[in-house]
Amino acid sequence: MDYDKLDGLRKSASIDMSPPEMHGGICSHICFKSDHFEEYLPHEKSDDGASVSVQLVAYRKAILRIIETDSKQLKDGDLGFGLIIPGETSSIQERAEALSIWCQGFIDGVSFLLTEQELKIDQSGTKESFEIIEDFTQISTLDPHSINEEVDEELALIELIEFVRLSVQMIYDEFREINE
């Protein structure tokens, strides 16, 4: 699903979490074999048991499709996986900010898994994953306002997005090898 369509669904459902943050978190859960996606999915019923809005249901279905699609793409390993961030028609600052937020969402998801699910990522055999997560931490501090609309910076951002995309696949693959 593309960023603009998901963001429109999110806004119509009055959801606060941005698509990049949500997607980064979901991807961390997929990578580390967790099926606890509750924090990213709106409830099907309100607290009092009443039905929720059509918009909330549509957003929930979209997130479930993303989880299913990304899980399959990462499992297949055919590099079809992509980040949900604004496309090239958006400014470089918007895309850089979204990448930063995506990485923060991934890190937040890993933190949740470390504390709530007792995930261990620094065991022998997961050294690369640990280093990638450190890289994601650095990317999450990226200041989009310090980036200019120059060709060199555009290419650097494209390379950074590709690094994150491929790194997610590497983490997924590495964690599967250890646990099989």
mmCIF file of C-alpha atoms in Angstrom:
data_model
loop_
_atom_site.group_PDB
_atom_site.id
_atom_site.type_symbol
_atom_site.label_atom_id
_atom_site.label_comp_id
_atom_site.label_asym_id
_atom_site.label_seq_id
_atom_site.Cartn_x
_atom_site.Cartn_y
_atom_site.Cartn_z
ATOM 1 C CA MET A 1 0.000 0.000 0.000
ATOM 2 C CA ASP A 2 1.360 3.418 -0.807
ATOM 3 C CA TYR A 3 2.000 6.106 1.756
ATOM 4 C CA ASP A 4 -0.614 8.620 0.573
ATOM 5 C CA LYS A 5 -3.467 6.123 0.555
ATOM 6 C CA LEU A 6 -2.568 4.788 4.005
ATOM 7 C CA ASP A 7 -2.140 8.290 5.396
ATOM 8 C CA GLY A 8 -5.581 9.232 4.062
ATOM 9 C CA LEU A 9 -7.114 6.190 5.763
ATOM 10 C CA ARG A 10 -5.248 7.040 8.967
ATOM 11 C CA LYS A 11 -6.523 10.613 8.988
ATOM 12 C CA SER A 12 -10.112 9.613 8.247
ATOM 13 C CA ALA A 13 -9.961 7.103 11.125
ATOM 14 C CA SER A 14 -8.475 9.769 13.468
ATOM 15 C CA ILE A 15 -5.360 7.687 14.221
ATOM 16 C CA ASP A 16 -2.368 9.580 15.640
ATOM 17 C CA MET A 17 0.507 7.226 14.776
ATOM 18 C CA SER A 18 2.029 8.125 11.397
ATOM 19 C CA PRO A 19 2.340 5.488 8.643
ATOM 20 C CA PRO A 20 6.160 5.409 8.816
ATOM 21 C CA GLU A 21 6.193 4.940 12.599
ATOM 22 C CA MET A 22 3.504 2.256 12.429
ATOM 23 C CA HIS A 23 5.222 0.452 9.557
ATOM 24 C CA GLY A 24 8.638 0.519 11.223
ATOM 25 C CA GLY A 25 7.130 -1.008 14.361
ATOM 26 C CA ILE A 26 5.250 -3.674 12.433
ATOM 27 C CA CYS A 27 8.388 -4.603 10.509
ATOM 28 C CA SER A 28 10.362 -5.050 13.728
ATOM 29 C CA HIS A 29 7.711 -7.469 14.960
ATOM 30 C CA ILE A 30 7.771 -9.391 11.671
ATOM 31 C CA CYS A 31 11.582 -9.576 11.699
ATOM 32 C CA PHE A 32 11.720 -10.957 15.217
ATOM 33 C CA LYS A 33 8.854 -13.457 14.832
ATOM 34 C CA SER A 34 6.358 -11.645 17.012
ATOM 35 C CA ASP A 35 2.688 -11.697 16.201
ATOM 36 C CA HIS A 36 1.779 -9.048 18.769
ATOM 37 C CA PHE A 37 0.500 -6.273 16.504
ATOM 38 C CA GLU A 38 -2.196 -4.965 18.863
ATOM 39 C CA GLU A 39 -0.569 -1.589 19.401
ATOM 40 C CA TYR A 40 -0.732 -0.921 15.657
ATOM 41 C CA LEU A 41 -4.283 -2.142 15.063
ATOM 42 C CA PRO A 42 -7.394 -0.227 16.094
ATOM 43 C CA HIS A 43 -9.937 -2.361 17.919
ATOM 44 C CA GLU A 44 -12.856 -3.859 16.023
ATOM 45 C CA LYS A 45 -15.223 -2.862 18.825
ATOM 46 C CA SER A 46 -15.223 0.082 21.213
ATOM 47 C CA ASP A 47 -14.646 -0.421 24.945
ATOM 48 C CA ASP A 48 -18.405 -0.644 25.517
ATOM 49 C CA GLY A 49 -18.833 -3.286 22.797
ATOM 50 C CA ALA A 50 -20.320 -0.955 20.212
ATOM 51 C CA SER A 51 -19.218 -1.052 16.583
ATOM 52 C CA VAL A 52 -16.489 1.334 15.515
ATOM 53 C CA SER A 53 -16.557 3.638 12.506
ATOM 54 C CA VAL A 54 -16.295 2.414 8.948
ATOM 55 C CA GLN A 55 -13.082 4.431 8.651
ATOM 56 C CA LEU A 56 -11.509 2.591 11.583
ATOM 57 C CA VAL A 57 -12.486 -0.757 10.089
ATOM 58 C CA ALA A 58 -10.990 0.239 6.720
ATOM 59 C CA TYR A 59 -7.757 1.347 8.398
ATOM 60 C CA ARG A 60 -7.568 -1.909 10.394
ATOM 61 C CA LYS A 61 -8.045 -3.960 7.205
ATOM 62 C CA ALA A 62 -5.299 -1.965 5.473
ATOM 63 C CA ILE A 63 -2.871 -2.627 8.347
ATOM 64 C CA LEU A 64 -3.716 -6.335 8.336
ATOM 65 C CA ARG A 65 -3.021 -6.429 4.566
ATOM 66 C CA ILE A 66 0.320 -4.689 5.154
ATOM 67 C CA ILE A 67 1.272 -7.229 7.830
ATOM 68 C CA GLU A 68 0.329 -10.110 5.536
ATOM 69 C CA THR A 69 2.066 -8.666 2.468
ATOM 70 C CA ASP A 70 5.267 -7.654 4.253
ATOM 71 C CA SER A 71 5.483 -10.995 6.069
ATOM 72 C CA LYS A 72 5.225 -12.801 2.735
ATOM 73 C CA GLN A 73 7.689 -10.509 0.958
ATOM 74 C CA LEU A 74 10.286 -10.829 3.718
ATOM 75 C CA LYS A 75 9.804 -14.595 3.896
ATOM 76 C CA ASP A 76 10.189 -14.916 0.116
ATOM 77 C CA GLY A 77 13.389 -12.849 0.269
ATOM 78 C CA ASP A 78 12.899 -11.582 -3.278
ATOM 79 C CA LEU A 79 13.612 -7.974 -2.222
ATOM 80 C CA GLY A 80 10.044 -6.888 -3.013
ATOM 81 C CA PHE A 81 9.723 -5.392 0.454
ATOM 82 C CA GLY A 82 9.472 -1.598 0.636
ATOM 83 C CA LEU A 83 9.178 1.071 3.312
ATOM 84 C CA ILE A 84 5.941 2.996 3.728
ATOM 85 C CA ILE A 85 7.239 6.537 3.409
ATOM 86 C CA PRO A 86 6.334 9.413 1.063
ATOM 87 C CA GLY A 87 7.302 8.934 -2.576
ATOM 88 C CA GLU A 88 9.684 10.894 -4.746
ATOM 89 C CA THR A 89 7.049 13.549 -5.489
ATOM 90 C CA SER A 90 7.369 14.693 -1.853
ATOM 91 C CA SER A 91 10.169 17.002 -0.783
ATOM 92 C CA ILE A 92 13.488 15.546 0.283
ATOM 93 C CA GLN A 93 12.855 16.935 3.781
ATOM 94 C CA GLU A 94 9.503 15.109 4.061
ATOM 95 C CA ARG A 95 11.066 11.849 2.908
ATOM 96 C CA ALA A 96 14.058 12.240 5.235
ATOM 97 C CA GLU A 97 11.763 12.957 8.177
ATOM 98 C CA ALA A 98 9.604 9.936 7.312
ATOM 99 C CA LEU A 99 12.698 7.702 7.104
ATOM 100 C CA SER A 100 13.820 8.979 10.499
ATOM 101 C CA ILE A 101 10.364 8.274 11.952
ATOM 102 C CA TRP A 102 10.274 4.831 10.297
ATOM 103 C CA CYS A 103 13.588 3.906 11.941
ATOM 104 C CA GLN A 104 12.332 5.206 15.288
ATOM 105 C CA GLY A 105 9.213 3.048 14.904
ATOM 106 C CA PHE A 106 11.415 0.023 14.222
ATOM 107 C CA ILE A 107 13.562 0.771 17.276
ATOM 108 C CA ASP A 108 10.469 1.286 19.444
ATOM 109 C CA GLY A 109 9.134 -2.069 18.246
ATOM 110 C CA VAL A 110 12.429 -3.769 19.101
ATOM 111 C CA SER A 111 12.422 -2.091 22.534
ATOM 112 C CA PHE A 112 8.914 -3.426 23.156
ATOM 113 C CA LEU A 113 10.006 -6.914 22.134
ATOM 114 C CA LEU A 114 13.092 -6.732 24.362
ATOM 115 C CA THR A 115 11.090 -5.743 27.426
ATOM 116 C CA GLU A 116 7.728 -7.440 26.912
ATOM 117 C CA GLN A 117 8.666 -10.525 24.912
ATOM 118 C CA GLU A 118 12.160 -11.053 26.355
ATOM 119 C CA LEU A 119 13.756 -10.942 22.915
ATOM 120 C CA LYS A 120 17.532 -11.316 22.918
ATOM 121 C CA ILE A 121 19.236 -9.723 19.918
ATOM 122 C CA ASP A 122 22.813 -9.516 21.147
ATOM 123 C CA GLN A 123 23.317 -13.282 21.355
ATOM 124 C CA SER A 124 26.028 -14.857 19.242
ATOM 125 C CA GLY A 125 24.898 -14.969 15.668
ATOM 126 C CA THR A 126 22.877 -11.733 15.778
ATOM 127 C CA LYS A 127 25.802 -9.338 15.746
ATOM 128 C CA GLU A 128 24.880 -7.903 12.338
ATOM 129 C CA SER A 129 21.299 -7.302 13.443
ATOM 130 C CA PHE A 130 22.525 -5.507 16.531
ATOM 131 C CA GLU A 131 24.799 -3.282 14.415
ATOM 132 C CA ILE A 132 21.953 -2.523 11.999
ATOM 133 C CA ILE A 133 19.711 -1.494 14.878
ATOM 134 C CA GLU A 134 22.484 0.839 16.036
ATOM 135 C CA ASP A 135 22.565 2.281 12.494
ATOM 136 C CA PHE A 136 18.769 2.726 12.606
ATOM 137 C CA THR A 137 19.225 4.610 15.889
ATOM 138 C CA GLN A 138 21.579 7.020 14.121
ATOM 139 C CA ILE A 139 19.180 7.427 11.183
ATOM 140 C CA SER A 140 16.326 8.149 13.600
ATOM 141 C CA THR A 141 18.192 11.280 14.728
ATOM 142 C CA LEU A 142 18.413 12.644 11.178
ATOM 143 C CA ASP A 143 17.473 16.324 11.041
ATOM 144 C CA PRO A 144 15.408 16.789 7.880
ATOM 145 C CA HIS A 145 15.768 20.588 8.095
ATOM 146 C CA SER A 146 19.514 20.320 7.532
ATOM 147 C CA ILE A 147 18.975 18.724 4.110
ATOM 148 C CA ASN A 148 18.932 20.809 0.941
ATOM 149 C CA GLU A 149 17.240 20.052 -2.379
ATOM 150 C CA GLU A 150 20.539 19.139 -4.048
ATOM 151 C CA VAL A 151 21.324 16.177 -6.271
ATOM 152 C CA ASP A 152 24.019 14.844 -3.918
ATOM 153 C CA GLU A 153 21.680 14.899 -0.942
ATOM 154 C CA GLU A 154 18.879 13.325 -2.994
ATOM 155 C CA LEU A 155 21.183 10.456 -3.959
ATOM 156 C CA ALA A 156 22.361 10.079 -0.357
ATOM 157 C CA LEU A 157 18.759 9.828 0.848
ATOM 158 C CA ILE A 158 17.918 7.252 -1.825
ATOM 159 C CA GLU A 159 20.954 5.203 -0.740
ATOM 160 C CA LEU A 160 19.919 5.492 2.919
ATOM 161 C CA ILE A 161 16.366 4.332 2.131
ATOM 162 C CA GLU A 162 17.782 1.381 0.196
ATOM 163 C CA PHE A 163 20.151 0.581 3.077
ATOM 164 C CA VAL A 164 17.225 0.475 5.528
ATOM 165 C CA ARG A 165 15.104 -1.621 3.166
ATOM 166 C CA LEU A 166 17.846 -4.199 2.594
ATOM 167 C CA SER A 167 18.821 -4.158 6.275
ATOM 168 C CA VAL A 168 15.295 -5.157 7.272
ATOM 169 C CA GLN A 169 15.602 -8.164 4.957
ATOM 170 C CA MET A 170 18.997 -9.002 6.494
ATOM 171 C CA ILE A 171 17.626 -8.835 10.034
ATOM 172 C CA TYR A 172 14.676 -11.010 9.040
ATOM 173 C CA ASP A 173 16.947 -13.592 7.393
ATOM 174 C CA GLU A 174 19.533 -13.578 10.190
ATOM 175 C CA PHE A 175 16.971 -14.068 12.917
ATOM 176 C CA ARG A 176 15.362 -16.940 10.992
ATOM 177 C CA GLU A 177 18.705 -18.739 10.626
ATOM 178 C CA ILE A 178 19.391 -18.546 14.366
ATOM 179 C CA ASN A 179 15.976 -19.780 15.417
ATOM 180 C CA GLU A 180 15.619 -22.677 12.992
#
